[in-house]
Coordinates of C-alpha atoms in Angstrom, one line a residue:
M275 CA 67.0 75.8 94.5
I276 CA 70.9 75.2 94.7
E277 CA 73.1 75.4 91.6
T278 CA 76.8 75.6 91.0
E279 CA 76.9 77.1 87.6
L280 CA 76.5 80.9 86.7
G281 CA 74.5 80.1 83.7
T282 CA 72.3 83.0 82.8
L283 CA 71.9 84.2 86.2
R284 CA 73.3 87.8 86.6
R285 CA 73.6 90.4 89.4
S286 CA 70.7 92.7 89.8
H287 CA 72.2 94.9 92.2
Y288 CA 75.7 95.9 94.2
S289 CA 75.3 96.0 97.9
D290 CA 75.2 99.9 97.9
E291 CA 72.4 100.1 95.6
I292 CA 70.0 98.3 98.0
N293 CA 68.1 100.1 100.5
S294 CA 65.3 99.5 103.2
S295 CA 62.8 101.4 100.9
M296 CA 63.0 98.2 98.7
D297 CA 61.2 96.3 101.1
G298 CA 59.7 93.1 99.1
T299 CA 61.7 93.6 95.9
Q300 CA 63.4 90.6 94.5
V301 CA 67.2 91.0 94.0
T302 CA 70.3 89.1 93.1
V303 CA 73.6 89.6 94.6
M304 CA 76.8 88.1 94.2
G305 CA 80.1 88.1 96.2
W306 CA 82.2 86.3 98.7
V307 CA 81.1 84.9 102.2
L308 CA 82.3 87.0 104.8
T309 CA 81.0 85.4 107.8
V310 CA 78.4 82.6 108.7
R311 CA 76.5 82.0 111.8
G312 CA 73.9 79.2 112.4
H313 CA 71.4 79.1 115.5
G314 CA 69.2 76.1 114.8
N315 CA 66.2 77.1 112.5
I316 CA 68.2 80.2 111.4
S317 CA 71.4 81.0 109.6
F318 CA 72.9 84.4 109.2
A319 CA 75.5 85.0 106.7
T320 CA 77.3 88.3 105.4
I321 CA 78.2 88.6 101.8
R322 CA 80.8 91.1 100.6
D323 CA 81.0 92.5 96.9
K324 CA 83.2 95.3 95.7
N325 CA 81.0 98.2 97.1
G326 CA 80.2 96.5 100.6
D327 CA 78.4 94.2 102.7
V328 CA 74.8 92.5 102.4
S329 CA 73.2 90.6 105.4
V330 CA 71.3 87.6 104.6
V331 CA 69.0 85.9 106.9
A332 CA 67.7 82.2 106.1
K333 CA 64.9 81.5 108.6
K334 CA 62.8 78.1 108.6
G335 CA 59.6 79.0 107.1
D336 CA 60.8 82.0 105.2
C337 CA 63.2 80.2 102.8
P338 CA 63.7 76.6 101.6
D339 CA 65.3 74.3 104.1
D340 CA 68.1 73.0 101.5
I341 CA 69.1 76.6 101.1
R342 CA 69.1 77.4 104.9
E343 CA 70.9 74.4 105.7
K344 CA 73.7 75.0 103.0
I345 CA 74.3 78.5 104.0
S346 CA 74.8 77.3 107.6
Y347 CA 77.9 75.1 106.3
L348 CA 79.4 77.7 103.9
K349 CA 83.1 78.7 104.8
A350 CA 84.2 82.2 104.7
H351 CA 85.7 83.3 101.3
S352 CA 83.3 80.8 99.3
S353 CA 82.0 82.6 96.1
I354 CA 78.2 82.6 95.9
A355 CA 75.2 84.3 94.4
I356 CA 71.8 84.7 96.4
T357 CA 68.4 85.5 94.9
G358 CA 65.7 86.7 97.4
N359 CA 63.6 89.5 98.7
V360 CA 64.7 92.7 100.4
K361 CA 63.3 93.1 104.1
S362 CA 63.8 96.1 106.1
S363 CA 65.4 95.4 109.5
E364 CA 66.7 97.9 112.2
K365 CA 68.9 95.2 113.4
A366 CA 70.9 94.8 110.1
P367 CA 73.7 97.1 109.7
S368 CA 72.6 98.4 106.4
G369 CA 69.0 98.5 107.6
Y370 CA 67.9 95.5 105.3
E371 CA 68.4 92.0 105.1
I372 CA 67.9 89.6 102.3
V373 CA 65.6 86.4 102.6
P374 CA 67.0 84.1 100.2
T375 CA 64.8 82.2 97.6
E376 CA 67.8 80.8 95.3
L377 CA 71.4 80.0 96.2
R378 CA 74.4 79.1 93.8
V379 CA 77.6 78.2 95.1
F380 CA 80.4 78.8 92.4
S381 CA 83.2 77.8 94.5
E382 CA 83.5 76.6 97.9
V383 CA 86.5 77.1 100.0
E384 CA 88.9 74.0 100.2
K385 CA 91.6 75.6 102.4
I386 CA 91.2 78.0 105.2
P387 CA 93.3 81.3 104.8
P388 CA 95.6 82.1 107.5
F389 CA 93.5 85.2 108.6
E390 CA 90.1 86.2 108.7
P391 CA 88.6 88.4 106.0
I392 CA 87.3 90.6 108.7
A393 CA 90.5 90.9 110.2
K394 CA 91.7 94.6 110.6
T395 CA 95.4 93.9 111.2
V396 CA 97.6 90.8 110.5
K397 CA 101.0 91.0 112.1
N398 CA 103.0 89.2 109.1
I399 CA 103.0 91.0 106.0
D400 CA 104.5 88.0 104.4
T401 CA 101.7 85.9 105.4
R402 CA 99.3 88.2 103.7
L403 CA 101.3 88.8 100.5
E404 CA 101.5 84.8 99.9
V405 CA 97.5 84.9 99.6
R406 CA 97.4 88.5 98.4
P407 CA 93.8 88.2 96.5
I408 CA 92.3 87.2 99.7
D409 CA 94.2 89.8 101.8
L410 CA 92.9 92.4 99.2
R411 CA 89.4 91.5 100.2
R412 CA 90.1 93.1 103.7
K413 CA 88.3 96.5 104.1
V414 CA 91.3 98.4 105.2
L415 CA 93.1 97.6 101.9
Q416 CA 90.0 98.0 99.9
H417 CA 89.8 101.6 101.2
I418 CA 93.3 102.2 100.2
F419 CA 93.2 100.7 96.8
N420 CA 89.9 102.4 95.9
T421 CA 91.5 105.5 96.8
R422 CA 94.5 105.0 94.7
S423 CA 92.2 104.5 91.8
L424 CA 90.7 107.6 92.4
V425 CA 93.7 109.6 92.9
L426 CA 94.8 108.3 89.6
K427 CA 91.9 109.2 87.8
S428 CA 92.0 112.9 89.4
I429 CA 95.5 113.1 88.3
R430 CA 94.8 111.8 84.5
S431 CA 91.9 114.4 84.6
Y432 CA 94.3 117.1 85.7
F433 CA 96.6 116.5 82.7
N434 CA 93.9 116.4 80.3
D435 CA 92.4 119.5 81.6
Q436 CA 95.9 120.9 81.0
N437 CA 96.3 119.7 77.6
F438 CA 98.8 117.1 78.0
V439 CA 99.2 114.0 75.8
E440 CA 99.4 110.8 77.6
I441 CA 102.2 108.8 76.2
N442 CA 103.7 105.2 76.7
T443 CA 107.5 104.7 76.4
P444 CA 109.6 101.6 76.0
K445 CA 110.1 99.5 79.2
M446 CA 113.1 97.5 77.5
I447 CA 115.9 99.7 76.8
A448 CA 119.5 99.7 75.2
T449 CA 121.1 102.1 77.7
A450 CA 121.0 103.3 81.2
T451 CA 119.0 106.7 81.8
E452 CA 119.6 107.1 85.7
G453 CA 123.2 105.6 86.1
G454 CA 124.2 102.0 85.6
A455 CA 124.2 100.9 89.3
A456 CA 120.5 100.0 89.7
L457 CA 119.7 98.3 86.5
F458 CA 118.1 95.0 85.8
P459 CA 119.5 93.4 82.9
I460 CA 117.6 91.2 80.4
F461 CA 118.4 89.0 77.4
Y462 CA 116.8 90.6 74.4
Y463 CA 117.1 88.3 71.5
N464 CA 120.9 88.2 71.0
K465 CA 121.9 91.3 72.9
E466 CA 121.7 92.7 76.4
A467 CA 119.0 95.3 77.3
F468 CA 117.6 96.6 80.5
L469 CA 114.4 97.3 82.2
A470 CA 113.8 100.9 82.1
Q471 CA 114.5 103.1 85.1
S472 CA 112.6 105.8 84.1
P473 CA 110.9 107.2 80.8
Q474 CA 113.3 110.2 81.1
L475 CA 114.8 110.3 77.5
Y476 CA 111.7 109.4 75.7
K477 CA 109.5 112.0 77.3
E478 CA 112.2 114.6 76.7
Q479 CA 112.3 113.7 73.1
L480 CA 108.4 114.0 72.9
T481 CA 108.3 117.5 74.0
M482 CA 109.5 118.4 70.7
S483 CA 106.4 116.9 69.0
F484 CA 103.8 117.5 71.6
E485 CA 105.2 120.0 74.2
K486 CA 103.2 118.7 77.2
V487 CA 103.2 114.9 78.0
F488 CA 102.7 112.6 80.7
E489 CA 102.9 109.0 81.3
I490 CA 101.8 106.8 84.3
A491 CA 103.7 103.3 84.2
P492 CA 106.3 100.9 85.8
I493 CA 109.6 101.8 86.5
F494 CA 112.5 99.5 87.7
R495 CA 115.1 99.9 90.1
A496 CA 117.5 97.0 91.2
E497 CA 118.5 98.9 94.6
P498 CA 119.0 96.2 97.4
S499 CA 116.9 97.9 99.9
R500 CA 115.1 96.3 102.7
T501 CA 112.7 99.3 103.9
N502 CA 109.1 100.0 104.1
R503 CA 109.5 102.5 101.3
H504 CA 111.5 100.7 98.5
L505 CA 110.2 98.8 95.7
A506 CA 111.9 96.9 92.8
E507 CA 109.2 97.8 90.5
A508 CA 107.1 100.9 91.1
I509 CA 104.6 103.2 89.3
S510 CA 106.0 106.6 88.2
I511 CA 103.7 109.4 87.2
D512 CA 105.9 111.2 84.9
L513 CA 105.4 114.6 83.3
E514 CA 107.6 116.8 80.7
E515 CA 106.7 120.1 79.3
A516 CA 108.4 122.5 76.7
F517 CA 109.4 126.2 77.4
I518 CA 109.3 126.0 81.2
D519 CA 111.9 125.6 83.9
Y520 CA 112.0 123.7 87.1
N521 CA 109.9 126.4 89.0
D522 CA 107.1 125.8 86.8
V523 CA 107.1 122.0 87.4
M524 CA 107.0 122.6 91.2
S525 CA 103.8 124.6 90.6
R526 CA 102.4 121.7 88.7
I527 CA 103.2 119.4 91.5
E528 CA 101.7 121.7 94.1
E529 CA 98.2 121.6 91.9
I530 CA 98.5 117.8 91.6
I531 CA 99.1 117.5 95.5
K532 CA 95.9 119.7 96.2
I533 CA 93.9 117.9 93.9
S534 CA 94.9 114.7 95.3
I535 CA 94.4 115.5 98.8
K536 CA 90.7 116.6 97.9
T537 CA 90.2 113.4 96.3
V538 CA 91.2 111.3 99.3
T539 CA 89.2 113.7 101.6
D540 CA 86.1 113.1 99.7
Y541 CA 86.4 109.6 99.8
A542 CA 87.0 109.6 103.3
K543 CA 83.9 111.7 104.0
D544 CA 81.7 109.2 102.1
N545 CA 83.2 106.1 103.8
P546 CA 83.9 107.3 107.4
D547 CA 85.4 103.7 108.3
A548 CA 88.3 104.4 106.2
E549 CA 90.8 105.3 108.8
F550 CA 93.0 107.4 106.9
T551 CA 95.5 110.1 108.2
I552 CA 95.1 112.7 105.7
P553 CA 97.7 115.4 105.5
E554 CA 97.0 119.0 105.5
I555 CA 98.6 121.3 102.6
P556 CA 99.3 124.9 102.9
E557 CA 98.4 127.5 100.2
T558 CA 102.0 127.3 99.0
I559 CA 104.3 124.4 99.7
P560 CA 107.2 125.6 101.4
Q561 CA 110.6 125.6 99.6
Y562 CA 114.0 125.2 101.1
S563 CA 117.3 125.4 99.2
Y564 CA 119.7 122.3 99.8
D565 CA 122.3 125.1 101.2
D566 CA 119.8 126.4 103.7
L567 CA 118.8 123.0 105.0
V568 CA 122.8 121.7 105.3
D569 CA 123.1 124.8 107.3
K570 CA 120.3 123.9 109.5
M571 CA 121.6 120.2 109.9
Q572 CA 124.9 121.4 111.1
K573 CA 123.6 123.7 113.5
A574 CA 121.6 120.8 115.0
G575 CA 124.6 118.6 115.3
A576 CA 124.2 116.5 112.4
K577 CA 127.5 115.0 110.7
T578 CA 126.7 116.4 107.2
E579 CA 129.0 118.4 104.7
W580 CA 128.2 120.3 101.5
G581 CA 127.8 117.8 98.5
D582 CA 126.3 115.0 100.9
D583 CA 122.9 113.4 100.5
L584 CA 120.2 114.8 102.9
Y585 CA 119.7 111.3 104.7
P586 CA 116.2 111.0 106.4
S587 CA 118.0 110.8 110.0
N588 CA 119.1 114.5 109.3
L589 CA 116.1 115.7 108.0
K590 CA 114.4 114.4 111.1
K591 CA 116.9 116.2 113.3
I592 CA 115.9 119.8 111.9
G593 CA 111.9 118.9 112.2
L594 CA 110.7 119.0 108.7
E595 CA 107.2 118.1 108.4
G596 CA 104.6 117.6 105.9
F597 CA 105.1 118.6 102.3
Y598 CA 108.1 120.8 101.2
F599 CA 110.5 121.1 98.3
I600 CA 114.2 120.9 98.5
K601 CA 115.8 122.7 95.6
D602 CA 119.0 124.0 94.2
W603 CA 120.9 120.4 94.8
P604 CA 124.7 120.3 94.1
L605 CA 125.3 119.5 90.3
A606 CA 127.7 116.5 90.7
P607 CA 125.7 113.6 91.9
K608 CA 122.6 114.6 89.7
P609 CA 122.0 112.7 86.3
F610 CA 123.5 113.9 83.3
Y611 CA 120.6 115.5 81.7
V612 CA 119.9 117.9 84.7
K613 CA 120.8 121.5 83.8
D614 CA 123.0 123.7 86.0
S615 CA 122.5 127.1 87.4
K616 CA 123.9 129.9 85.3
A617 CA 124.4 131.8 88.8
N618 CA 126.6 128.8 90.2
P619 CA 127.5 126.0 88.0
K620 CA 128.2 123.8 90.9
I621 CA 124.3 124.2 91.7
S622 CA 121.6 122.4 89.7
E623 CA 118.0 123.4 88.7
S624 CA 116.7 120.4 90.5
F625 CA 114.2 119.7 93.2
D626 CA 113.0 116.9 95.5
L627 CA 109.3 116.9 96.9
M628 CA 109.3 115.7 100.5
F629 CA 106.7 114.5 102.9
G630 CA 108.5 114.7 106.2
D631 CA 111.6 112.3 105.4
L632 CA 110.1 110.4 102.7
E633 CA 110.8 111.6 98.9
L634 CA 107.9 111.7 96.9
S635 CA 109.2 113.2 93.6
S636 CA 112.5 114.4 91.8
G637 CA 112.4 116.7 88.9
S638 CA 114.8 119.4 87.3
T639 CA 115.4 121.8 84.4
R640 CA 116.8 119.7 81.5
I641 CA 119.7 120.5 79.3
E642 CA 118.4 121.6 75.7
K643 CA 121.8 121.7 73.8
R644 CA 123.6 118.9 72.3
N645 CA 127.1 120.1 73.1
E646 CA 126.4 120.8 76.7
L647 CA 124.8 117.3 77.2
A648 CA 127.4 115.4 75.4
E649 CA 129.8 117.3 77.6
R650 CA 128.2 116.3 80.7
M651 CA 128.0 112.6 79.5
K652 CA 131.5 112.6 79.0
N653 CA 132.4 114.1 82.3
K654 CA 130.6 111.3 83.9
G655 CA 132.5 108.6 81.9
M656 CA 129.5 107.8 79.8
N657 CA 129.9 106.4 76.1
T658 CA 128.1 109.1 73.8
D659 CA 128.0 106.8 71.0
A660 CA 125.7 104.5 72.7
F661 CA 123.3 107.4 73.3
E662 CA 123.5 108.8 69.7
Y663 CA 119.8 107.8 69.5
H664 CA 118.9 110.4 72.1
L665 CA 121.8 113.0 71.0
G666 CA 120.6 113.0 67.6
A667 CA 117.4 114.4 68.5
F668 CA 119.3 117.5 69.7
D669 CA 120.2 118.3 66.2
Y670 CA 116.7 119.3 65.4
G671 CA 115.7 122.1 67.8
V672 CA 115.1 120.6 71.3
P673 CA 113.1 123.3 73.3
P674 CA 113.7 124.2 76.7
H675 CA 112.0 121.8 79.0
A676 CA 111.7 120.5 82.4
G677 CA 109.8 117.7 84.1
C678 CA 109.5 115.2 87.0
G679 CA 108.5 111.9 88.2
I680 CA 106.2 111.4 91.3
G681 CA 106.3 108.0 92.9
L682 CA 102.6 106.8 92.9
E683 CA 103.1 104.4 96.0
R684 CA 104.9 106.9 98.1
L685 CA 102.1 109.6 97.3
I686 CA 99.7 107.1 98.6
M687 CA 101.6 106.4 101.5
A688 CA 101.5 110.1 102.2
L689 CA 97.8 110.8 101.4
T690 CA 96.6 107.8 103.6
G691 CA 99.0 107.7 106.4
T692 CA 100.1 104.1 105.5
E693 CA 103.6 103.1 106.8
N694 CA 104.4 100.2 104.4
I695 CA 104.7 100.7 100.8
R696 CA 103.7 97.0 100.2
D697 CA 100.3 97.9 101.6
V698 CA 99.7 100.4 98.8
T699 CA 101.1 98.0 96.1
F700 CA 98.9 95.1 94.5
Y701 CA 101.8 92.7 94.0
P702 CA 104.9 94.1 95.5
R703 CA 108.3 93.2 94.1
D704 CA 111.3 93.8 96.1
V705 CA 114.9 92.4 96.8
D706 CA 113.2 89.3 98.6
R707 CA 110.1 88.8 96.8
L708 CA 109.1 87.8 93.1
T709 CA 105.9 86.0 93.7
P710 CA 103.1 85.9 93.8

């Protein structure tokens, strides 16, 4: 029997729930056609669902002729359901195959995609992104995004275990939090507003109420960068905690990285075809001061001066690899809320977490006194009146606090060895792409 509507039919098993010991058991599987081969009186098909692949063998005499014939004409990516009997088979990749007795074709392919669903690599990433839902059926990307989901789950579990409160902060804001050069302006009723560059000011305020908070949400940066590591919309893992400083935040990040690596390692063990390059992590992530690295760069012949940014090309010259922190950055270029070092007012209590030359996280101890914060704003030419909604909170006992943001996409790049940030993003947004 061949039908086209779901009706009351429902899946009985996912691909990974079936095995050769179920010989003779009737099952219903649903998914997308991966491959089809026809050889006269026998048709072979592979069906892919969210958990893996199922082999289907329609042989004359074993299944209805109309089903065997229909299967032989199906195109890759067609959405179908098959009800049939499990048959153990040493030739099948999973040790079993399904002999169909019923077929439902929910949607047949009308347009052939520009690449095969079994393709391991496709040279032109723009070609893939134009048909992203199809691209994401490829196994190599399925592994990346399944891992991404598990890493997020493990990080949330860490925060919950550590008694953090998950928060949600506004993404439409009235003022810049990280400086005005990389803002997306929007029209908000009858006034100008902006997409949030970070939840910074709100998460600081919320330490007054909850002490330990975290948020996993989008941030927006209007940086006109065309690289394999920049996005206009990214997911940031933000944490903020009261009664600590930046050293404590670095310790928390170290714990998060270790948990994340374990999650990816466990996934790779269960899925040996996931060809990840998983980094190693030492017992303690090394910490280098900004001063130390500038000195190393100068000795290596790099043209850099104290106060300059530490560009990736210069970091490569001194051979830093794996995870490491760069701490105690110059205060001047840092955002207005970053606290200065009492030992040297030109230095900030701040850090970046690096993986090779890739920045994964940035954090700092924050200013907790209103007069200091207002003075810093004025020194940066900011209008303190526009930030009164934030400054006013500092009249009511803001605790010492510190925090950071971790870029999820860049973290997944580091954990899996993925080179292009678009391959760890469901629907990338950058300077050239606003669709699909």
